[in-house]
Tab-separated table of C-alpha atoms in Angstrom:
chain	number	residue	atom	x	y	z
I	21	UNK	CA	-3.014	4.152	27.242
I	22	UNK	CA	-6.132	5.561	25.624
I	23	UNK	CA	-8.639	3.435	23.654
I	24	UNK	CA	-10.269	5.954	21.428
I	25	UNK	CA	-13.113	4.286	19.552
I	26	UNK	CA	-16.383	2.773	20.696
I	27	UNK	CA	-18.728	0.827	18.411
I	28	UNK	CA	-21.936	2.601	17.279
I	29	UNK	CA	-24.557	2.392	14.567
I	30	UNK	CA	-24.019	4.653	11.530
I	31	UNK	CA	-27.480	6.245	12.112
I	32	UNK	CA	-26.445	7.407	15.623
I	33	UNK	CA	-23.753	9.669	14.057
I	34	UNK	CA	-25.742	10.885	11.059
I	35	UNK	CA	-24.801	8.413	8.303
I	36	UNK	CA	-27.166	5.760	7.101
I	37	UNK	CA	-26.275	2.088	7.059
I	38	UNK	CA	-27.540	2.000	3.497
I	39	UNK	CA	-24.853	4.481	2.412
I	40	UNK	CA	-22.057	2.443	3.904
I	41	UNK	CA	-23.468	-0.743	2.385
I	42	UNK	CA	-23.675	1.077	-0.957
I	43	UNK	CA	-20.010	2.079	-0.602
I	44	UNK	CA	-18.847	-1.446	0.207
I	45	UNK	CA	-20.880	-2.840	-2.717
I	46	UNK	CA	-19.356	-0.303	-5.087
I	47	UNK	CA	-15.875	-1.380	-4.110
I	48	UNK	CA	-16.802	-5.027	-4.698
I	49	UNK	CA	-18.527	-4.220	-7.993
I	50	UNK	CA	-15.233	-2.988	-9.367
I	51	UNK	CA	-13.492	-6.180	-8.154
I	52	UNK	CA	-10.962	-4.259	-6.104
I	53	UNK	CA	-8.540	-6.279	-3.996
I	54	UNK	CA	-9.807	-4.794	-0.684
I	55	UNK	CA	-8.506	-5.970	2.644
I	56	UNK	CA	-10.175	-3.627	5.129
I	57	UNK	CA	-12.447	-0.578	5.431
I	58	UNK	CA	-12.815	1.278	8.743
I	59	UNK	CA	-14.982	4.393	9.231
I	60	UNK	CA	-15.414	6.466	12.412
I	61	UNK	CA	-17.200	9.714	13.190
I	62	UNK	CA	-15.849	11.333	16.238
I	63	UNK	CA	-14.826	8.611	18.639
I	64	UNK	CA	-17.467	6.197	17.342
I	65	UNK	CA	-16.487	3.555	14.847
I	66	UNK	CA	-19.429	2.770	12.575
I	67	UNK	CA	-17.914	0.420	10.051
I	68	UNK	CA	-15.143	-2.176	10.582
I	69	UNK	CA	-15.064	-4.435	7.545
I	70	UNK	CA	-12.425	-7.060	6.747
I	71	UNK	CA	-12.259	-9.239	3.632
I	72	UNK	CA	-11.282	-12.764	4.841
I	73	UNK	CA	-8.665	-13.969	5.544
I	74	UNK	CA	-7.869	-10.444	6.902
I	75	UNK	CA	-9.250	-9.490	10.259
I	76	UNK	CA	-8.823	-6.907	12.996
I	77	UNK	CA	-5.644	-8.476	14.245
I	78	UNK	CA	-3.891	-8.724	10.855
I	79	UNK	CA	-0.845	-6.486	10.636
I	80	UNK	CA	-0.724	-4.993	7.134
I	81	UNK	CA	2.035	-3.309	5.131
I	82	UNK	CA	1.165	0.388	4.896
I	83	UNK	CA	3.720	1.417	2.271
I	84	UNK	CA	3.974	5.197	1.872
I	85	UNK	CA	1.613	5.930	4.716
I	86	UNK	CA	4.870	5.290	6.607
I	87	UNK	CA	6.127	8.710	5.472
I	88	UNK	CA	3.522	10.465	7.602
I	89	UNK	CA	5.006	8.923	10.726
I	90	UNK	CA	8.546	9.952	9.745
I	91	UNK	CA	7.292	13.535	9.061
I	92	UNK	CA	5.828	13.789	12.623
I	93	UNK	CA	9.013	12.366	14.112
I	94	UNK	CA	11.122	14.984	12.342
I	95	UNK	CA	8.795	17.763	13.420
I	96	UNK	CA	9.008	16.543	17.056
I	97	UNK	CA	12.803	16.660	16.864
I	98	UNK	CA	12.593	20.238	15.643
I	99	UNK	CA	10.181	21.120	18.447
I	100	UNK	CA	12.686	19.661	20.980
I	101	UNK	CA	15.408	21.916	19.511
I	102	UNK	CA	17.469	18.914	18.339
I	103	UNK	CA	17.395	20.152	14.724
I	104	UNK	CA	16.273	23.132	12.725
I	105	UNK	CA	14.113	22.369	9.694
I	106	UNK	CA	16.349	24.784	7.748
I	107	UNK	CA	19.485	22.733	8.480
I	108	UNK	CA	21.131	21.257	5.430
I	109	UNK	CA	20.676	17.490	5.360
I	110	UNK	CA	24.284	16.748	4.408
I	111	UNK	CA	25.504	18.179	7.664
I	112	UNK	CA	24.049	15.119	9.439
I	113	UNK	CA	25.561	12.503	7.152
I	114	UNK	CA	29.158	13.546	6.517
I	115	UNK	CA	30.242	9.873	6.254
I	116	UNK	CA	27.751	9.117	3.517
I	117	UNK	CA	28.675	11.933	1.042
I	118	UNK	CA	30.411	11.629	-2.293
I	119	UNK	CA	33.847	13.219	-2.799
I	120	UNK	CA	32.323	16.040	-4.839
I	121	UNK	CA	29.088	17.583	-3.521
I	122	UNK	CA	26.779	19.066	-6.094
I	123	UNK	CA	25.746	22.671	-5.158
I	124	UNK	CA	22.083	21.678	-5.341
I	125	UNK	CA	22.668	18.922	-2.804
I	126	UNK	CA	24.604	21.278	-0.575
I	127	UNK	CA	21.527	23.500	-0.439
I	128	UNK	CA	18.986	20.736	0.329
I	129	UNK	CA	17.350	21.446	3.677
I	130	UNK	CA	15.276	19.175	5.973
I	131	UNK	CA	12.252	21.453	5.304
I	132	UNK	CA	12.717	20.916	1.500
I	133	UNK	CA	12.652	17.180	2.030
I	134	UNK	CA	9.540	17.315	4.233
I	135	UNK	CA	7.752	19.286	1.561
I	136	UNK	CA	8.913	17.007	-1.340
I	137	UNK	CA	10.764	19.908	-2.867
I	138	UNK	CA	14.070	18.188	-3.081
I	139	UNK	CA	16.901	18.473	-5.648
I	140	UNK	CA	16.028	15.098	-7.203
I	141	UNK	CA	13.652	14.536	-10.131
I	142	UNK	CA	15.137	11.387	-11.459
I	143	UNK	CA	17.507	9.337	-9.331
I	144	UNK	CA	18.925	7.283	-12.177
I	145	UNK	CA	18.177	4.116	-10.174
I	146	UNK	CA	15.033	2.233	-9.236
I	147	UNK	CA	14.506	2.652	-5.517
I	148	UNK	CA	12.973	-0.777	-5.104
I	149	UNK	CA	15.370	-2.778	-7.246
I	150	UNK	CA	18.619	-0.961	-6.591
I	151	UNK	CA	21.365	-3.350	-5.429
I	152	UNK	CA	23.314	-1.600	-2.722
I	153	UNK	CA	24.609	-2.250	0.784
I	154	UNK	CA	23.766	1.246	1.952
I	155	UNK	CA	20.735	3.123	0.775
I	156	UNK	CA	21.577	6.366	2.608
I	157	UNK	CA	24.900	6.548	0.758
I	158	UNK	CA	23.139	5.730	-2.449
I	159	UNK	CA	20.758	8.690	-2.053
I	160	UNK	CA	23.557	11.224	-1.766
I	161	UNK	CA	25.441	9.660	-4.699
I	162	UNK	CA	22.641	10.491	-7.163
I	163	UNK	CA	23.038	13.480	-9.445
I	164	UNK	CA	20.698	16.378	-8.549
I	165	UNK	CA	18.638	18.016	-11.300
I	166	UNK	CA	16.411	20.533	-9.497
I	167	UNK	CA	17.276	23.462	-7.286
I	168	UNK	CA	15.814	22.505	-3.821
I	169	UNK	CA	12.701	24.259	-2.659
I	170	UNK	CA	11.431	25.177	-6.086
I	171	UNK	CA	8.867	22.552	-7.072
I	172	UNK	CA	7.101	19.364	-6.005
I	173	UNK	CA	8.797	16.122	-6.875
I	174	UNK	CA	7.696	12.971	-5.052
I	175	UNK	CA	10.940	11.890	-3.450
I	176	UNK	CA	10.329	8.613	-1.645
I	177	UNK	CA	14.043	8.057	-1.341
I	178	UNK	CA	14.312	11.335	0.605
I	179	UNK	CA	11.650	10.276	3.122
I	180	UNK	CA	13.778	7.276	3.916
I	181	UNK	CA	16.739	9.469	4.578
I	182	UNK	CA	14.575	11.578	6.963
I	183	UNK	CA	13.767	8.385	8.828
I	184	UNK	CA	17.448	7.610	8.960
I	185	UNK	CA	18.024	11.099	10.393
I	186	UNK	CA	15.660	10.356	13.285
I	187	UNK	CA	17.480	7.140	13.915
I	188	UNK	CA	20.895	8.767	13.834
I	189	UNK	CA	19.966	11.493	16.248
I	190	UNK	CA	17.888	9.498	18.744
I	191	UNK	CA	19.401	6.029	18.536
I	192	UNK	CA	15.853	4.751	17.924
I	193	UNK	CA	13.885	3.997	14.814
I	194	UNK	CA	11.232	6.575	13.945
I	195	UNK	CA	8.579	4.155	15.213
I	196	UNK	CA	10.364	3.496	18.533
I	197	UNK	CA	10.742	7.241	18.981
I	198	UNK	CA	7.097	7.979	18.208
I	199	UNK	CA	5.992	5.139	20.486
I	200	UNK	CA	7.646	6.907	23.357
I	201	UNK	CA	6.377	10.311	22.398
I	202	UNK	CA	2.793	9.653	21.515
I	203	UNK	CA	1.712	6.437	19.813
I	204	UNK	CA	1.442	4.120	22.737
I	205	UNK	CA	-0.323	6.898	24.679
I	206	UNK	CA	-3.173	6.971	22.120
I	207	UNK	CA	-3.610	3.210	22.004
I	208	UNK	CA	-1.423	2.311	19.037
I	209	UNK	CA	-0.515	-1.325	19.176
I	210	UNK	CA	2.865	-2.304	20.514
I	211	UNK	CA	3.150	-5.051	17.882
I	212	UNK	CA	3.713	-2.673	14.966
I	213	UNK	CA	7.119	-2.858	13.298
I	214	UNK	CA	8.990	-1.670	10.258
I	215	UNK	CA	11.118	-3.533	7.708
I	216	UNK	CA	14.703	-2.391	7.177
I	217	UNK	CA	16.801	-1.295	4.272
I	218	UNK	CA	20.334	-2.210	3.260
I	219	UNK	CA	22.606	-0.280	5.615
I	220	UNK	CA	20.507	-1.105	8.700
I	221	UNK	CA	18.121	1.841	8.921
I	222	UNK	CA	14.300	1.404	9.153
I	223	UNK	CA	12.551	1.524	5.796
I	224	UNK	CA	10.925	4.834	6.733
I	225	UNK	CA	9.297	5.669	3.420
I	226	UNK	CA	7.499	2.411	2.708
I	227	UNK	CA	7.478	-0.397	5.224
I	228	UNK	CA	5.489	0.245	8.453
I	229	UNK	CA	3.493	-2.813	9.336
I	230	UNK	CA	0.583	-2.358	11.721
I	231	UNK	CA	-3.151	-2.893	12.004
I	232	UNK	CA	-5.836	-0.832	10.258
I	233	UNK	CA	-7.068	0.229	13.699
I	234	UNK	CA	-3.664	1.657	14.375
I	235	UNK	CA	-3.950	3.755	11.218
I	236	UNK	CA	-7.416	4.927	12.148
I	237	UNK	CA	-6.122	6.039	15.525
I	238	UNK	CA	-3.178	7.873	13.971
I	239	UNK	CA	-5.375	9.540	11.346
I	240	UNK	CA	-7.675	10.967	13.949
I	241	UNK	CA	-4.749	11.955	16.167
I	242	UNK	CA	-3.163	14.000	13.334
I	243	UNK	CA	-6.507	15.374	12.160
I	244	UNK	CA	-7.349	16.537	15.716
I	245	UNK	CA	-3.950	18.328	15.987
I	246	UNK	CA	-2.381	15.954	18.478
I	247	UNK	CA	-5.360	15.848	20.898
I	248	UNK	CA	-7.111	12.679	22.024
I	249	UNK	CA	-10.185	12.512	24.320
I	250	UNK	CA	-9.635	16.189	25.319
I	251	UNK	CA	-5.960	15.632	26.211
I	252	UNK	CA	-3.156	17.319	24.233
I	253	UNK	CA	-0.527	14.592	23.658
I	254	UNK	CA	1.800	16.705	21.551
I	255	UNK	CA	1.770	20.476	20.937
I	256	UNK	CA	-0.888	21.389	18.420
I	257	UNK	CA	1.471	23.837	16.725
I	258	UNK	CA	3.546	20.958	15.473
I	259	UNK	CA	0.622	19.812	13.344
I	260	UNK	CA	-0.342	23.400	12.380
I	261	UNK	CA	3.188	24.160	11.229
I	262	UNK	CA	3.311	20.994	9.247
I	263	UNK	CA	0.217	21.866	7.231
I	264	UNK	CA	1.259	25.459	6.924
I	265	UNK	CA	4.379	24.188	5.057
I	266	UNK	CA	2.248	23.186	2.093
I	267	UNK	CA	3.118	22.768	-1.568
I	268	UNK	CA	0.934	22.601	-4.697
I	269	UNK	CA	1.232	19.357	-6.610
I	270	UNK	CA	-1.368	19.788	-9.297
I	271	UNK	CA	0.296	19.303	-12.707
I	272	UNK	CA	-2.687	17.972	-14.765
I	273	UNK	CA	-5.040	20.951	-14.753
I	274	UNK	CA	-7.743	19.304	-12.683
I	275	UNK	CA	-8.035	17.889	-9.197
I	276	UNK	CA	-7.676	14.233	-8.465
I	277	UNK	CA	-7.330	12.948	-4.889
I	278	UNK	CA	-3.618	13.018	-5.341
I	279	UNK	CA	-3.333	16.542	-6.664
I	280	UNK	CA	-4.982	18.539	-3.898
I	281	UNK	CA	-1.689	19.493	-2.223
I	282	UNK	CA	1.096	18.142	-0.058
I	283	UNK	CA	2.286	19.196	3.387
I	284	UNK	CA	5.280	17.865	5.259
I	285	UNK	CA	4.854	14.150	4.490
I	286	UNK	CA	1.065	14.481	4.742
I	287	UNK	CA	-1.435	14.694	1.859
I	288	UNK	CA	-4.251	17.100	1.360
I	289	UNK	CA	-7.417	15.568	-0.131
I	290	UNK	CA	-10.726	16.978	-1.269
I	291	UNK	CA	-12.130	19.972	0.706
I	292	UNK	CA	-10.321	20.452	3.963
I	293	UNK	CA	-9.489	16.807	4.468
I	294	UNK	CA	-5.943	15.529	5.111
I	295	UNK	CA	-4.361	12.116	5.442
I	296	UNK	CA	-1.913	9.484	4.256
I	297	UNK	CA	-1.511	7.524	1.038
I	298	UNK	CA	0.342	4.263	0.363
I	299	UNK	CA	1.065	2.081	-2.645
I	300	UNK	CA	-1.572	-0.539	-3.643
I	301	UNK	CA	-4.192	1.796	-2.109
I	302	UNK	CA	-3.503	2.094	1.608
I	303	UNK	CA	-5.432	5.201	2.604
I	304	UNK	CA	-6.213	7.189	5.764
I	305	UNK	CA	-8.393	10.305	5.587
I	306	UNK	CA	-9.528	12.717	8.241
I	307	UNK	CA	-12.225	15.238	7.278
I	308	UNK	CA	-12.455	18.062	9.864
I	309	UNK	CA	-15.811	19.395	8.571
I	310	UNK	CA	-17.599	16.081	9.431
I	311	UNK	CA	-15.112	14.686	11.977
I	312	UNK	CA	-14.963	11.486	9.941
I	313	UNK	CA	-11.837	9.277	9.925
I	314	UNK	CA	-11.450	6.656	7.248
I	315	UNK	CA	-8.870	3.932	6.756
I	316	UNK	CA	-8.599	1.166	4.130
I	317	UNK	CA	-5.985	-1.394	3.264
I	318	UNK	CA	-5.825	-2.993	-0.147
I	319	UNK	CA	-3.730	-4.969	-2.631
I	320	UNK	CA	-4.693	-3.272	-5.868
I	321	UNK	CA	-2.681	-2.948	-9.074
I	322	UNK	CA	-0.570	0.142	-8.943
I	323	UNK	CA	-2.514	2.676	-10.906
I	324	UNK	CA	-4.434	5.792	-9.826
I	325	UNK	CA	-7.687	4.290	-11.188
I	326	UNK	CA	-8.516	2.102	-8.188
I	327	UNK	CA	-7.454	4.837	-5.735
I	328	UNK	CA	-9.665	7.391	-7.528
I	329	UNK	CA	-12.635	5.059	-7.197
I	330	UNK	CA	-12.048	4.455	-3.517
I	331	UNK	CA	-11.628	8.137	-2.729
I	332	UNK	CA	-14.356	9.530	-5.019
I	333	UNK	CA	-16.906	7.162	-3.564
I	334	UNK	CA	-15.754	7.931	-0.017
I	335	UNK	CA	-16.334	11.674	-0.466
I	336	UNK	CA	-19.610	11.370	-2.463
I	337	UNK	CA	-21.264	8.506	-0.595
I	338	UNK	CA	-19.987	8.820	2.958
I	339	UNK	CA	-18.443	12.172	3.779
I	340	UNK	CA	-20.789	14.015	1.455
I	341	UNK	CA	-23.912	12.512	2.998
I	342	UNK	CA	-23.018	12.937	6.697
I	343	UNK	CA	-25.423	15.019	8.744
I	344	UNK	CA	-27.252	15.020	12.037
I	345	UNK	CA	-28.200	11.857	13.886
I	346	UNK	CA	-30.801	9.722	12.071
I	347	UNK	CA	-33.563	7.522	13.354
I	348	UNK	CA	-32.243	4.020	14.060
I	349	UNK	CA	-32.979	1.427	11.375
I	350	UNK	CA	-32.280	-2.074	12.755
I	351	UNK	CA	-33.147	-3.802	9.473
I	352	UNK	CA	-30.652	-1.713	7.431
I	353	UNK	CA	-27.984	-2.062	10.074
I	354	UNK	CA	-28.487	-5.839	10.248
I	355	UNK	CA	-28.161	-6.020	6.472
I	356	UNK	CA	-24.919	-4.113	6.594
I	357	UNK	CA	-23.495	-6.305	9.331
I	358	UNK	CA	-24.466	-9.451	7.437
I	359	UNK	CA	-22.795	-8.176	4.301
I	360	UNK	CA	-19.609	-7.372	6.247
I	361	UNK	CA	-19.512	-10.777	7.890
I	362	UNK	CA	-19.536	-12.442	4.482
I	363	UNK	CA	-16.785	-10.418	2.840
I	364	UNK	CA	-13.845	-12.289	1.424
I	365	UNK	CA	-10.861	-11.486	-0.725
I	366	UNK	CA	-11.763	-10.923	-4.435
I	367	UNK	CA	-11.068	-13.795	-6.807
I	368	UNK	CA	-10.956	-14.276	-10.563
I	369	UNK	CA	-14.366	-13.657	-12.080
I	370	UNK	CA	-15.920	-15.410	-15.110
I	371	UNK	CA	-17.096	-18.885	-15.830
I	372	UNK	CA	-15.980	-21.767	-13.629
I	373	UNK	CA	-15.739	-24.191	-16.508
I	374	UNK	CA	-15.331	-24.332	-20.270
I	375	UNK	CA	-16.353	-26.960	-22.841
I	376	UNK	CA	-12.859	-26.864	-24.323
I	377	UNK	CA	-11.126	-27.459	-20.968
I	378	UNK	CA	-10.381	-31.073	-21.976
I	379	UNK	CA	-8.320	-29.850	-24.918
I	380	UNK	CA	-5.513	-28.672	-22.689
I	381	UNK	CA	-6.037	-30.729	-19.525
I	382	UNK	CA	-2.731	-32.472	-18.824
I	383	UNK	CA	-1.131	-31.350	-22.078
I	384	UNK	CA	2.383	-29.985	-21.955
I	385	UNK	CA	3.007	-26.732	-23.748
I	386	UNK	CA	6.588	-26.164	-24.969
I	387	UNK	CA	7.383	-22.469	-24.792
I	388	UNK	CA	9.385	-20.397	-27.284
I	389	UNK	CA	12.266	-18.498	-25.760
I	390	UNK	CA	10.894	-15.668	-23.568
I	391	UNK	CA	12.022	-13.034	-20.990
I	392	UNK	CA	10.247	-14.901	-18.185
I	393	UNK	CA	12.513	-17.946	-18.686
I	394	UNK	CA	9.548	-20.332	-18.687
I	395	UNK	CA	10.316	-23.343	-20.856
I	396	UNK	CA	7.235	-25.423	-20.455
I	397	UNK	CA	3.888	-25.389	-18.678
I	398	UNK	CA	0.657	-27.417	-18.269
I	399	UNK	CA	-2.776	-27.318	-16.630
I	400	UNK	CA	-4.275	-30.068	-14.540
I	401	UNK	CA	-7.972	-29.591	-13.859
I	402	UNK	CA	-10.041	-31.191	-11.130
I	403	UNK	CA	-13.508	-30.534	-9.755
I	404	UNK	CA	-12.586	-27.523	-7.581
I	405	UNK	CA	-9.192	-26.439	-8.763
I	406	UNK	CA	-6.500	-26.229	-11.388
I	407	UNK	CA	-2.789	-26.877	-10.965
I	408	UNK	CA	-0.743	-24.585	-13.124
I	409	UNK	CA	2.621	-26.319	-13.507
I	410	UNK	CA	5.575	-24.588	-15.121
I	411	UNK	CA	9.319	-24.738	-15.333
I	412	UNK	CA	11.484	-21.613	-15.071
I	413	UNK	CA	15.087	-20.842	-14.133
I	414	UNK	CA	14.512	-22.037	-10.538
I	415	UNK	CA	13.067	-25.354	-11.649
I	416	UNK	CA	9.585	-26.863	-11.538
I	417	UNK	CA	6.825	-24.840	-9.929
I	418	UNK	CA	3.147	-25.268	-9.210
I	419	UNK	CA	0.412	-22.797	-8.457
I	420	UNK	CA	-2.897	-24.161	-7.208
I	421	UNK	CA	-5.894	-22.149	-8.376
I	422	UNK	CA	-9.485	-22.328	-7.203
I	423	UNK	CA	-12.389	-22.091	-9.692
I	424	UNK	CA	-13.496	-18.497	-9.084
I	425	UNK	CA	-12.411	-19.013	-5.499
I	426	UNK	CA	-9.102	-18.347	-3.737
I	427	UNK	CA	-6.804	-21.079	-2.621
I	428	UNK	CA	-4.208	-19.878	-0.093
I	429	UNK	CA	-0.637	-21.055	-0.384
I	430	UNK	CA	2.995	-19.841	-0.600
I	431	UNK	CA	3.903	-18.398	-3.921
I	432	UNK	CA	6.416	-20.885	-5.395
I	433	UNK	CA	9.129	-18.385	-6.411
I	434	UNK	CA	11.882	-18.428	-3.763
I	435	UNK	CA	14.511	-15.922	-2.717
I	436	UNK	CA	12.329	-12.826	-2.359
I	437	UNK	CA	13.167	-10.114	0.153
I	438	UNK	CA	12.393	-10.590	3.866
I	439	UNK	CA	13.161	-8.246	6.705
I	440	UNK	CA	15.598	-6.222	4.595
I	441	UNK	CA	13.974	-4.765	1.499
I	442	UNK	CA	15.695	-5.253	-1.837
I	443	UNK	CA	17.834	-8.018	-0.527
I	444	UNK	CA	17.418	-11.541	-1.738
I	445	UNK	CA	16.569	-13.955	1.064
I	446	UNK	CA	17.312	-17.623	0.226
I	447	UNK	CA	14.223	-19.865	0.164
I	448	UNK	CA	11.962	-17.015	1.366
I	449	UNK	CA	8.460	-17.036	-0.071
I	450	UNK	CA	5.268	-15.002	0.295
I	451	UNK	CA	1.749	-16.045	1.170
I	452	UNK	CA	-0.595	-15.699	-1.788
I	453	UNK	CA	-4.163	-16.334	-2.971
I	454	UNK	CA	-4.696	-18.101	-6.352
I	455	UNK	CA	-7.823	-18.360	-8.495
I	456	UNK	CA	-8.850	-18.747	-12.106
I	457	UNK	CA	-11.863	-18.305	-14.389
I	458	UNK	CA	-12.774	-18.814	-18.014
I	459	UNK	CA	-13.345	-15.472	-19.726
I	460	UNK	CA	-14.339	-17.145	-23.043
I	461	UNK	CA	-14.413	-20.764	-24.186
I	462	UNK	CA	-10.674	-20.761	-24.934
I	463	UNK	CA	-9.383	-17.962	-22.761
I	464	UNK	CA	-8.196	-18.669	-19.197
I	465	UNK	CA	-7.608	-15.934	-16.646
I	466	UNK	CA	-5.377	-16.480	-13.598
I	467	UNK	CA	-5.315	-14.094	-10.614
I	468	UNK	CA	-2.651	-14.331	-7.953
I	469	UNK	CA	-2.523	-11.940	-5.001
I	470	UNK	CA	0.542	-11.701	-2.772
I	471	UNK	CA	-0.718	-10.939	0.778
I	472	UNK	CA	2.228	-10.959	3.041
I	473	UNK	CA	4.648	-8.388	4.455
I	474	UNK	CA	4.987	-7.539	0.797
I	475	UNK	CA	1.970	-6.918	-1.475
I	476	UNK	CA	1.814	-7.762	-5.149
I	477	UNK	CA	-0.371	-9.040	-7.994
I	478	UNK	CA	0.150	-11.421	-10.841
I	479	UNK	CA	-2.295	-11.549	-13.739
I	480	UNK	CA	-2.013	-14.233	-16.413
I	481	UNK	CA	-4.184	-14.461	-19.524
I	482	UNK	CA	-3.778	-17.742	-21.487
I	483	UNK	CA	-5.513	-18.293	-24.855
I	484	UNK	CA	-5.252	-21.303	-27.107
I	485	UNK	CA	-6.360	-22.604	-30.474
I	486	UNK	CA	-5.462	-25.653	-32.588
I	487	UNK	CA	-2.802	-26.778	-30.153
I	488	UNK	CA	-1.080	-23.441	-29.958
I	489	UNK	CA	-1.202	-21.101	-26.938
I	490	UNK	CA	-0.189	-17.608	-25.941
I	491	UNK	CA	0.239	-16.510	-22.333
I	492	UNK	CA	0.546	-12.883	-21.266
I	493	UNK	CA	1.779	-12.177	-17.754
I	494	UNK	CA	1.711	-8.941	-15.762
I	495	UNK	CA	3.476	-9.043	-12.398
I	496	UNK	CA	3.023	-5.886	-10.350
I	497	UNK	CA	5.026	-5.395	-7.172
I	498	UNK	CA	7.994	-3.435	-5.807
I	499	UNK	CA	11.088	-5.532	-6.411
I	500	UNK	CA	9.671	-8.956	-7.016
I	501	UNK	CA	7.478	-10.755	-9.578
I	502	UNK	CA	9.870	-9.313	-12.173
I	503	UNK	CA	10.225	-12.804	-13.537
I	504	UNK	CA	6.541	-12.888	-14.291
I	505	UNK	CA	6.143	-10.250	-16.960
I	506	UNK	CA	5.897	-10.597	-20.771
I	507	UNK	CA	4.212	-12.747	-23.423
I	508	UNK	CA	4.963	-16.370	-24.282
I	509	UNK	CA	4.107	-18.301	-27.382
I	510	UNK	CA	3.824	-22.079	-26.890
I	511	UNK	CA	2.703	-25.270	-28.614
I	512	UNK	CA	1.427	-28.604	-27.283
I	513	UNK	CA	4.292	-31.099	-27.166
């Protein structure tokens, strides 16, 4: 087993500690829900930052970064002669096909799927919330709308089926297969695992769980064309062919980090850089011009805004400033390390108290009929926290919220998915962080972050006046927190 990275100062590899500190401060300035940032140049790791309670041993959900493992596994199968990338995918799943096969589906090749040029533009079902006992069968039952190979359509569903293909041909999950072929050889941790989907296959498009260090290793491994420490672990042509099979994905007329191109389950980013991209801002980037590898894990709201901040700053402040070795600056490096040591998960920002807090303390609000099914709620304030009590269809619930500080607990809603995605799991809950702040004298803001094998966010804004209140909830996650969306009008009992 190879251990790739050694610790070094940023200055020793041509990046100033001040620039890295500036980058981390920019992320915090925007109140991003960051969990980790790792930066290496060559085989030297120059920044390893974790926002408590996350640390170097925390295994993290990587979401769609998983696809870039499945893509390599499929390419390795082709290199071994076990498949041809031009084979039609339906030939490997005869038992999962509908009675009538659409001609577009019949033409869909493995290569089309790797390139995200499939026959599906709109499945007709939500991949995360679909209730099915067999997701492979569900994929083939959808009605195609695009002739395969013609244009880019992000087909997460298809990546899952490619993972199932690896499993069907090898008898191993894509991760087990890659562990044997290359991952354990480069120092990837043996504790990584992947959640499953209904039907039994590994959730190959969205559910790899590993450490950020694992991602950093894999990013450099792919960026260096399968070579580690001068040793070729897999044939370089596998990586070369993957990136040669590229597709343009720019549909907006200008370049964002997500519209620089796509290649066989890998992303192209700015310049000549490549990498992986997962929901809630899980990123890995390798830039060949500077030999910089970057990884971050996050729990941000699902929008491109936060990702654009992370990536734009990365390229302008880190990759764009890298040069020759600099003179060591112990003071700057010490300041950077002190900042890193004091990082903690973002919490609600604003005022800790309000003069009108007593107006609602302990009062019970009776809610009008609403989609969330909440019938009543109340707030109990103490010196350091607030208990948000509410009643919904599951019964009485309580969230404990710190004053501009996180309090860690289990989110009170039960029955969320466990090892098998999209499947209700009785009494199962997720670890979360809860905080609150006063935005104005009568406006209370609640921030809840799910930080478990599933990632999610719940934002609640509660305003009140003259005994009447209005609560707006936004729950953002894959197939949970659905109960916590919408607006509620309420009045003190």
